[in-house]
Amino acid sequence: MTLMSGADISPPLDPRLLSVLVCPVTKGPLTYDATTNELISAQAKLAFPIRDGIPIMLPEEARHLEG
């Protein structure tokens, strides 16, 4: 039995889920960033976190992107 450390390890995002989700701010498309485990809205310049395999689509939970 392998025990996990306190690392935040999330399962990969289901591609079918990504195909139906849109940005709650712009209603535009999202892309999945596996490195940060976030859904990215380029139009809104927001990164929505994915926790335990569940996208958190609340604008107040999103990280603002630079540029």
Backbone as JSON, one array per atom type, in Angstrom:
{
  "sequence": "MTLMSGADISPPLDPRLLSVLVCPVTKGPLTYDATTNELISAQAKLAFPIRDGIPIMLPEEARHLEG",
  "N": [[0.84, -1.18, 0.0], [0.64, 2.13, -0.95], [1.3, 5.23, 0.42], [0.22, 8.54, 0.03], [1.91, 11.63, 0.03], [1.44, 14.97, 1.32], [1.01, 16.16, -1.09], [-0.74, 17.86, -3.7], [-2.52, 16.07, -5.66], [-4.34, 15.61, -8.49], [-6.82, 13.89, -10.41], [-6.65, 13.46, -14.01], [-8.37, 15.75, -16.21], [-11.51, 14.99, -17.58], [-11.88, 14.72, -21.02], [-14.38, 14.93, -22.24], [-15.82, 16.49, -20.48], [-14.47, 18.92, -20.68], [-15.25, 19.61, -23.24], [-17.84, 20.55, -22.96], [-17.82, 22.58, -21.11], [-17.72, 26.12, -20.55], [-16.28, 29.41, -20.26], [-17.37, 31.1, -17.41], [-17.51, 33.83, -17.36], [-17.05, 35.01, -19.93], [-18.32, 33.28, -21.6], [-16.88, 31.96, -23.44], [-14.47, 29.65, -25.0], [-12.54, 27.17, -23.17], [-9.26, 26.11, -22.22], [-7.28, 23.31, -21.25], [-4.75, 23.26, -18.86], [-2.38, 21.15, -18.09], [-0.09, 21.31, -16.58], [-0.48, 23.21, -14.54], [-2.87, 22.33, -13.67], [-5.35, 23.58, -14.32], [-8.18, 25.27, -15.78], [-8.11, 27.32, -18.53], [-9.12, 30.54, -19.47], [-8.58, 32.37, -22.08], [-9.72, 34.68, -23.13], [-10.91, 35.99, -20.9], [-8.73, 36.14, -19.34], [-8.28, 34.45, -17.14], [-7.64, 31.78, -14.84], [-9.03, 28.87, -13.95], [-9.21, 26.81, -11.13], [-8.75, 23.23, -10.69], [-9.98, 20.96, -8.54], [-9.6, 17.96, -6.9], [-10.41, 16.68, -9.24], [-12.58, 18.17, -9.99], [-13.73, 20.95, -11.71], [-13.51, 24.26, -10.59], [-15.57, 26.65, -11.13], [-15.94, 29.34, -10.41], [-15.69, 32.8, -10.66], [-14.49, 34.29, -8.59], [-12.77, 32.46, -7.45], [-10.89, 32.05, -9.33], [-7.61, 32.43, -10.78], [-5.94, 35.37, -11.73], [-4.56, 36.05, -14.88], [-1.51, 37.21, -16.24], [-0.89, 39.78, -18.67]],
  "CA": [[0.0, 0.0, 0.0], [1.42, 3.34, -1.06], [0.67, 6.41, 1.01], [0.55, 9.79, -0.64], [2.27, 12.74, 0.9], [0.47, 16.06, 1.29], [0.98, 16.77, -2.43], [-2.07, 18.02, -4.29], [-2.55, 15.3, -6.9], [-5.7, 15.51, -8.99], [-6.94, 13.07, -11.61], [-6.75, 14.28, -15.21], [-9.7, 16.22, -16.57], [-12.2, 14.21, -18.62], [-12.02, 15.53, -22.24], [-15.81, 15.18, -22.52], [-16.21, 17.61, -19.63], [-13.9, 20.12, -21.29], [-15.98, 19.96, -24.47], [-19.12, 21.2, -22.65], [-17.62, 23.73, -20.22], [-17.32, 27.41, -21.11], [-15.92, 30.4, -19.26], [-18.58, 31.71, -16.85], [-17.46, 35.28, -17.54], [-17.17, 35.39, -21.34], [-19.02, 32.19, -22.31], [-15.95, 31.51, -24.48], [-13.85, 28.34, -24.81], [-11.51, 26.98, -22.15], [-8.23, 25.12, -22.53], [-6.78, 22.64, -20.05], [-3.32, 23.33, -18.63], [-2.05, 20.02, -17.22], [1.01, 21.69, -15.7], [-1.03, 23.9, -13.37], [-4.17, 21.71, -13.38], [-6.32, 24.67, -14.38], [-8.86, 25.58, -17.04], [-7.7, 28.67, -18.89], [-9.94, 31.37, -20.35], [-7.7, 33.39, -22.65], [-10.5, 35.91, -23.3], [-11.11, 36.64, -19.6], [-7.43, 36.14, -18.66], [-8.51, 33.79, -15.87], [-7.3, 30.37, -14.73], [-9.93, 28.25, -12.99], [-8.56, 25.62, -10.57], [-9.44, 21.94, -10.68], [-9.69, 20.35, -7.25], [-10.13, 16.58, -6.82], [-11.04, 16.36, -10.51], [-13.77, 19.01, -10.19], [-13.42, 22.33, -12.05], [-14.13, 25.29, -9.75], [-15.87, 27.66, -12.15], [-16.34, 30.59, -9.78], [-14.71, 33.84, -10.98], [-13.74, 34.72, -7.4], [-11.78, 31.43, -7.15], [-9.94, 31.99, -10.44], [-6.36, 33.19, -10.72], [-5.82, 36.32, -12.83], [-3.37, 35.84, -15.7], [-0.81, 38.43, -16.7], [-0.8, 40.04, -20.11]],
  "C": [[0.88, 1.24, 0.0], [0.65, 4.51, -0.46], [1.14, 7.65, 0.29], [0.96, 10.82, 0.4], [1.21, 13.82, 0.77], [0.37, 16.72, -0.07], [-0.44, 16.8, -2.97], [-2.07, 17.33, -5.65], [-4.01, 15.12, -7.3], [-5.73, 14.61, -10.21], [-7.03, 13.97, -12.84], [-8.2, 14.64, -15.52], [-10.27, 15.38, -17.71], [-12.38, 15.1, -19.86], [-13.47, 15.84, -22.59], [-16.31, 16.36, -21.7], [-15.7, 18.93, -20.22], [-14.69, 20.56, -22.51], [-17.3, 20.67, -24.18], [-18.97, 22.42, -21.74], [-17.23, 24.97, -21.01], [-16.96, 28.33, -19.95], [-17.2, 31.04, -18.72], [-18.63, 33.22, -17.03], [-17.76, 35.66, -18.99], [-18.03, 34.44, -22.16], [-18.17, 31.65, -23.47], [-15.31, 30.18, -24.11], [-12.79, 28.36, -23.7], [-10.49, 25.98, -22.67], [-7.71, 24.56, -21.2], [-5.27, 22.76, -19.99], [-2.97, 22.25, -17.61], [-0.95, 20.37, -16.22], [0.5, 22.32, -14.41], [-2.35, 23.29, -12.9], [-5.26, 22.77, -13.28], [-6.99, 24.7, -15.75], [-8.6, 27.04, -17.33], [-8.71, 29.32, -19.82], [-9.04, 32.49, -20.84], [-8.43, 34.73, -22.78], [-10.63, 36.68, -21.99], [-9.79, 36.79, -18.84], [-7.57, 35.6, -17.24], [-8.11, 32.32, -15.96], [-8.14, 29.78, -13.61], [-9.3, 26.97, -12.45], [-9.43, 24.37, -10.71], [-9.01, 21.26, -9.39], [-10.38, 18.98, -7.17], [-10.9, 16.21, -8.08], [-12.25, 17.2, -10.84], [-13.35, 20.44, -10.52], [-14.21, 23.3, -11.14], [-14.35, 26.51, -10.65], [-16.41, 28.97, -11.57], [-15.28, 31.66, -10.08], [-13.88, 34.28, -9.77], [-12.69, 33.7, -6.96], [-10.67, 31.38, -8.21], [-8.7, 32.86, -10.18], [-6.3, 34.1, -11.95], [-4.5, 36.08, -13.55], [-2.79, 37.18, -16.13], [-0.91, 38.54, -18.22], [-2.09, 40.11, -20.78]]
}
